[in-house]
mmCIF file of C-alpha atoms in Angstrom:
data_model
loop_
_atom_site.group_PDB
_atom_site.id
_atom_site.type_symbol
_atom_site.label_atom_id
_atom_site.label_comp_id
_atom_site.label_asym_id
_atom_site.label_seq_id
_atom_site.Cartn_x
_atom_site.Cartn_y
_atom_site.Cartn_z
ATOM 1 C CA ALA A 1 81.892 89.566 92.833
ATOM 2 C CA GLN A 2 84.890 89.787 95.101
ATOM 3 C CA LYS A 3 87.238 86.851 94.774
ATOM 4 C CA ILE A 4 88.544 87.257 98.325
ATOM 5 C CA THR A 5 86.619 88.803 101.205
ATOM 6 C CA GLN A 6 88.085 89.772 104.529
ATOM 7 C CA THR A 7 85.336 91.222 106.701
ATOM 8 C CA GLN A 8 87.437 92.270 109.704
ATOM 9 C CA PRO A 9 89.181 95.585 109.062
ATOM 10 C CA GLY A 10 90.718 95.516 112.543
ATOM 11 C CA MET A 11 91.189 92.956 115.294
ATOM 12 C CA PHE A 12 92.620 93.072 118.788
ATOM 13 C CA VAL A 13 94.000 90.141 120.748
ATOM 14 C CA GLN A 14 95.605 89.786 124.133
ATOM 15 C CA GLU A 15 99.194 88.617 124.124
ATOM 16 C CA LYS A 16 99.465 84.811 124.404
ATOM 17 C CA GLU A 17 95.859 84.320 123.306
ATOM 18 C CA ALA A 18 94.761 82.770 120.004
ATOM 19 C CA VAL A 19 93.075 84.793 117.261
ATOM 20 C CA THR A 20 91.214 83.881 114.072
ATOM 21 C CA LEU A 21 91.300 86.080 111.004
ATOM 22 C CA ASP A 22 88.472 85.419 108.581
ATOM 23 C CA CYS A 23 88.726 84.907 104.842
ATOM 24 C CA THR A 24 86.131 83.726 102.356
ATOM 25 C CA TYR A 25 86.761 83.159 98.689
ATOM 26 C CA ASP A 26 84.798 82.772 95.490
ATOM 27 C CA THR A 27 85.822 80.550 92.624
ATOM 28 C CA SER A 28 84.313 77.918 90.352
ATOM 29 C CA ASP A 29 87.722 76.455 89.558
ATOM 30 C CA PRO A 30 88.182 73.090 91.303
ATOM 31 C CA SER A 31 91.926 73.706 91.522
ATOM 32 C CA TYR A 32 93.115 76.696 93.502
ATOM 33 C CA GLY A 33 95.533 77.757 96.183
ATOM 34 C CA LEU A 34 94.978 79.923 99.208
ATOM 35 C CA PHE A 35 97.664 82.015 100.878
ATOM 36 C CA TRP A 36 98.120 84.259 103.850
ATOM 37 C CA TYR A 37 100.646 87.074 103.936
ATOM 38 C CA LYS A 38 101.742 89.299 106.786
ATOM 39 C CA GLN A 39 102.662 92.929 106.249
ATOM 40 C CA PRO A 40 104.336 94.565 109.257
ATOM 41 C CA SER A 41 104.637 98.311 109.562
ATOM 42 C CA SER A 42 107.934 98.150 107.669
ATOM 43 C CA GLY A 43 105.899 97.314 104.577
ATOM 44 C CA GLU A 44 107.308 94.058 103.249
ATOM 45 C CA MET A 45 105.022 91.161 102.379
ATOM 46 C CA ILE A 46 105.859 87.984 104.259
ATOM 47 C CA PHE A 47 104.455 84.598 103.231
ATOM 48 C CA LEU A 48 102.865 82.731 106.135
ATOM 49 C CA ILE A 49 100.957 79.682 104.968
ATOM 50 C CA TYR A 50 99.542 77.918 101.925
ATOM 51 C CA GLN A 51 96.553 75.594 101.419
ATOM 52 C CA GLY A 52 95.843 73.756 98.197
ATOM 53 C CA SER A 53 92.262 72.995 97.242
ATOM 54 C CA TYR A 54 92.976 69.264 97.088
ATOM 55 C CA ASP A 55 94.835 69.120 100.371
ATOM 56 C CA GLN A 56 93.038 66.826 102.776
ATOM 57 C CA GLN A 57 94.463 68.311 105.925
ATOM 58 C CA ASN A 58 94.560 71.867 107.185
ATOM 59 C CA ALA A 59 97.919 73.520 106.664
ATOM 60 C CA THR A 60 100.052 74.383 109.664
ATOM 61 C CA GLU A 61 103.275 76.383 109.963
ATOM 62 C CA GLY A 62 104.471 76.813 113.517
ATOM 63 C CA ARG A 63 101.972 79.044 115.332
ATOM 64 C CA TYR A 64 99.953 79.547 112.149
ATOM 65 C CA SER A 65 97.236 77.209 110.979
ATOM 66 C CA LEU A 66 94.691 77.529 108.245
ATOM 67 C CA ASN A 67 91.133 76.436 109.015
ATOM 68 C CA PHE A 68 90.068 75.297 105.564
ATOM 69 C CA GLN A 69 86.336 74.694 105.123
ATOM 70 C CA LYS A 70 85.917 73.927 101.458
ATOM 71 C CA ALA A 71 82.137 73.676 101.379
ATOM 72 C CA ARG A 72 81.850 77.089 103.037
ATOM 73 C CA LYS A 73 84.661 78.503 100.891
ATOM 74 C CA SER A 74 86.448 79.811 103.911
ATOM 75 C CA ALA A 75 90.148 79.821 104.746
ATOM 76 C CA ASN A 76 90.569 81.391 108.147
ATOM 77 C CA LEU A 77 93.997 82.007 109.617
ATOM 78 C CA VAL A 78 94.480 80.985 113.229
ATOM 79 C CA ILE A 79 97.411 82.433 115.139
ATOM 80 C CA SER A 80 98.060 80.693 118.424
ATOM 81 C CA ALA A 81 99.876 82.194 121.411
ATOM 82 C CA SER A 82 99.921 85.712 119.961
ATOM 83 C CA GLN A 83 103.070 87.756 120.321
ATOM 84 C CA LEU A 84 103.609 91.504 120.144
ATOM 85 C CA GLY A 85 105.474 90.980 116.887
ATOM 86 C CA ASP A 86 102.292 89.587 115.327
ATOM 87 C CA SER A 87 100.854 93.113 115.173
ATOM 88 C CA ALA A 88 100.572 93.730 111.426
ATOM 89 C CA MET A 89 98.258 93.707 108.423
ATOM 90 C CA TYR A 90 97.257 90.256 107.224
ATOM 91 C CA PHE A 91 96.174 89.521 103.676
ATOM 92 C CA CYS A 92 94.395 86.483 102.335
ATOM 93 C CA ALA A 93 95.025 85.661 98.677
ATOM 94 C CA MET A 94 93.957 83.096 96.098
ATOM 95 C CA ARG A 95 95.401 81.737 92.874
ATOM 96 C CA GLU A 96 93.120 79.800 90.528
ATOM 97 C CA GLY A 97 94.489 76.754 88.775
ATOM 98 C CA ARG A 98 93.053 77.603 85.371
ATOM 99 C CA ASN A 99 94.700 80.986 85.553
ATOM 100 C CA THR A 100 97.682 80.554 83.287
ATOM 101 C CA GLY A 101 99.112 83.867 84.374
ATOM 102 C CA ASN A 102 99.108 82.784 87.998
ATOM 103 C CA GLN A 103 97.658 86.089 89.131
ATOM 104 C CA PHE A 104 96.798 86.303 92.786
ATOM 105 C CA TYR A 105 93.641 87.927 94.092
ATOM 106 C CA PHE A 106 94.026 89.666 97.426
ATOM 107 C CA GLY A 107 91.569 90.621 100.114
ATOM 108 C CA THR A 108 91.476 94.079 101.663
ATOM 109 C CA GLY A 109 93.349 92.931 104.724
ATOM 110 C CA THR A 110 92.874 92.746 108.485
ATOM 111 C CA SER A 111 94.884 94.886 110.846
ATOM 112 C CA LEU A 112 95.826 92.873 113.925
ATOM 113 C CA THR A 113 96.924 94.541 117.126
ATOM 114 C CA VAL A 114 98.356 92.438 119.939
ATOM 115 C CA ILE A 115 97.805 93.990 123.346
ATOM 116 C CA PRO A 116 100.397 93.364 126.086
ATOM 117 C CA ASN B 1 120.679 87.557 98.489
ATOM 118 C CA ALA B 2 118.298 86.025 95.978
ATOM 119 C CA GLY B 3 114.983 87.752 95.616
ATOM 120 C CA VAL B 4 113.135 90.628 93.991
ATOM 121 C CA THR B 5 114.751 94.053 93.910
ATOM 122 C CA GLN B 6 112.691 97.184 93.372
ATOM 123 C CA THR B 7 113.960 100.682 92.821
ATOM 124 C CA PRO B 8 113.427 103.340 93.944
ATOM 125 C CA LYS B 9 112.028 102.820 97.442
ATOM 126 C CA PHE B 10 110.532 106.294 97.629
ATOM 127 C CA GLN B 11 109.619 108.860 94.978
ATOM 128 C CA VAL B 12 107.762 112.150 94.849
ATOM 129 C CA LEU B 13 106.513 113.303 91.459
ATOM 130 C CA LYS B 14 104.707 116.369 90.269
ATOM 131 C CA THR B 15 101.504 115.891 88.323
ATOM 132 C CA GLY B 16 102.326 115.244 84.682
ATOM 133 C CA GLN B 17 105.855 113.987 85.255
ATOM 134 C CA SER B 18 106.897 110.552 84.078
ATOM 135 C CA MET B 19 108.947 107.877 85.751
ATOM 136 C CA THR B 20 109.830 104.212 85.539
ATOM 137 C CA LEU B 21 109.779 101.793 88.441
ATOM 138 C CA GLN B 22 112.380 99.097 88.067
ATOM 139 C CA CYS B 23 112.066 95.481 89.172
ATOM 140 C CA ALA B 24 114.547 92.644 88.836
ATOM 141 C CA GLN B 25 114.526 89.072 90.102
ATOM 142 C CA ASP B 26 117.372 86.599 90.184
ATOM 143 C CA MET B 27 115.417 83.413 90.828
ATOM 144 C CA ASN B 28 114.843 82.493 87.177
ATOM 145 C CA HIS B 29 111.092 82.919 87.629
ATOM 146 C CA ASN B 30 108.955 83.030 84.527
ATOM 147 C CA SER B 31 106.130 85.227 85.829
ATOM 148 C CA MET B 32 106.337 88.772 87.133
ATOM 149 C CA TYR B 33 103.693 91.183 88.387
ATOM 150 C CA TRP B 34 103.057 94.765 89.371
ATOM 151 C CA TYR B 35 100.519 95.525 92.088
ATOM 152 C CA ARG B 36 99.461 98.703 93.769
ATOM 153 C CA GLN B 37 98.374 98.854 97.375
ATOM 154 C CA ASP B 38 95.937 101.462 98.615
ATOM 155 C CA PRO B 39 94.374 101.756 102.081
ATOM 156 C CA GLY B 40 91.243 99.645 102.413
ATOM 157 C CA MET B 41 91.653 98.128 98.955
ATOM 158 C CA GLY B 42 94.288 95.483 99.384
ATOM 159 C CA LEU B 43 96.631 94.771 96.489
ATOM 160 C CA ARG B 44 95.322 95.246 92.969
ATOM 161 C CA LEU B 45 97.027 93.908 89.887
ATOM 162 C CA ILE B 46 98.201 96.501 87.377
ATOM 163 C CA TYR B 47 100.026 94.393 84.780
ATOM 164 C CA TYR B 48 101.666 91.037 84.663
ATOM 165 C CA SER B 49 104.022 89.060 82.480
ATOM 166 C CA ALA B 50 103.422 85.325 82.461
ATOM 167 C CA SER B 51 106.642 84.708 80.562
ATOM 168 C CA GLU B 52 109.421 86.586 78.855
ATOM 169 C CA GLY B 53 108.060 88.459 75.855
ATOM 170 C CA THR B 54 104.462 88.629 77.044
ATOM 171 C CA THR B 55 102.558 91.199 79.073
ATOM 172 C CA ASP B 56 98.897 91.448 80.000
ATOM 173 C CA LYS B 57 96.623 93.921 81.723
ATOM 174 C CA GLY B 58 95.411 93.339 85.219
ATOM 175 C CA GLU B 59 92.588 94.949 87.133
ATOM 176 C CA VAL B 60 93.820 98.567 87.088
ATOM 177 C CA PRO B 61 96.090 99.142 84.028
ATOM 178 C CA ASN B 62 94.998 102.653 83.045
ATOM 179 C CA GLY B 63 97.790 105.199 83.219
ATOM 180 C CA TYR B 64 100.552 102.595 83.215
ATOM 181 C CA ASN B 65 102.743 100.769 80.745
ATOM 182 C CA VAL B 66 105.121 97.872 81.297
ATOM 183 C CA SER B 67 108.129 96.315 79.654
ATOM 184 C CA ARG B 68 109.449 92.817 80.186
ATOM 185 C CA LEU B 69 112.984 93.643 79.173
ATOM 186 C CA ASN B 70 114.275 90.116 79.684
ATOM 187 C CA LYS B 71 113.520 87.241 81.996
ATOM 188 C CA ARG B 72 114.943 89.093 84.994
ATOM 189 C CA GLU B 73 113.484 92.569 84.569
ATOM 190 C CA PHE B 74 109.956 93.942 84.500
ATOM 191 C CA SER B 75 109.515 97.706 84.586
ATOM 192 C CA LEU B 76 106.443 99.844 85.207
ATOM 193 C CA ARG B 77 106.146 103.258 83.589
ATOM 194 C CA LEU B 78 103.925 106.168 84.482
ATOM 195 C CA GLU B 79 103.839 108.406 81.421
ATOM 196 C CA SER B 80 101.974 111.324 83.006
ATOM 197 C CA ALA B 81 101.604 110.908 86.733
ATOM 198 C CA ALA B 82 98.332 111.824 88.438
ATOM 199 C CA PRO B 83 97.565 112.242 92.152
ATOM 200 C CA SER B 84 95.343 109.121 91.892
ATOM 201 C CA GLN B 85 98.520 107.140 91.280
ATOM 202 C CA THR B 86 99.813 107.935 94.737
ATOM 203 C CA SER B 87 100.231 104.465 96.169
ATOM 204 C CA VAL B 88 102.640 101.783 97.265
ATOM 205 C CA TYR B 89 103.771 99.646 94.354
ATOM 206 C CA PHE B 90 104.898 96.059 94.698
ATOM 207 C CA CYS B 91 106.664 93.929 92.177
ATOM 208 C CA ALA B 92 106.421 90.162 92.582
ATOM 209 C CA SER B 93 107.649 87.077 90.805
ATOM 210 C CA HIS B 94 106.383 83.524 90.716
ATOM 211 C CA SER B 95 107.315 80.083 89.544
ATOM 212 C CA THR B 96 105.457 76.825 89.930
ATOM 213 C CA ARG B 97 108.715 74.914 89.670
ATOM 214 C CA THR B 98 110.221 75.884 92.953
ATOM 215 C CA GLY B 99 107.887 73.961 95.226
ATOM 216 C CA TYR B 100 106.823 77.211 96.809
ATOM 217 C CA ASN B 101 103.541 78.264 95.307
ATOM 218 C CA GLY B 102 103.474 81.822 96.482
ATOM 219 C CA TYR B 103 104.801 85.094 95.252
ATOM 220 C CA THR B 104 108.175 86.513 96.118
ATOM 221 C CA PHE B 105 107.662 90.216 96.679
ATOM 222 C CA GLY B 106 109.945 93.175 96.345
ATOM 223 C CA SER B 107 110.178 95.608 99.216
ATOM 224 C CA GLY B 108 107.819 98.112 97.604
ATOM 225 C CA THR B 109 108.006 101.632 96.180
ATOM 226 C CA ARG B 110 106.144 104.402 97.952
ATOM 227 C CA LEU B 111 105.108 106.924 95.289
ATOM 228 C CA THR B 112 103.549 110.286 96.007
ATOM 229 C CA VAL B 113 102.189 112.441 93.197
ATOM 230 C CA VAL B 114 101.598 116.075 94.141
#
């Protein structure tokens, strides 16, 4: 079974609008961390936001927020007030607490295009 | 600047040639990783090193070898390159002591095998 599933290969959003990128995960470990990374066309991987499994509140970082629904095992990324510079690939990732090697599992990514 | 340095950034190999991708980090991280990124498949773990002196296979280790030369350096070797190894390779490092739980990534190596 896939550890991380991103079902939206491509998304479009109008500039200044909000967009939600979906991510579901699969783990039986009660301790885990969820991450979102942005990969612009230049290729580097940029950390956006982190949510721990025991965190009571949804994580927020500026225009990014993580809609964490633990019972549904979903960790959707919400980008508010989209900007042209938000056009990129977005990857959801998970690290399990029992994983002593701290390997991350990545989804297949969502390509976001912001339309002017 | 502190971070993860990968070399080379680009490489073209002929089938059967060998090469080593170099990775070094200066953040005193214990764990280091090699991933490959292919279209539609996300990032897949090739090998990792949880600490100096140890290495373990990831999801797609076939055709690769690694060396954790010291705490700073973790190299990936292709002994006999195949076209299926055409990919973008990322090195990453990680530490749970820094307060930042995520990976620090290198800038990637774009490898083409012809």
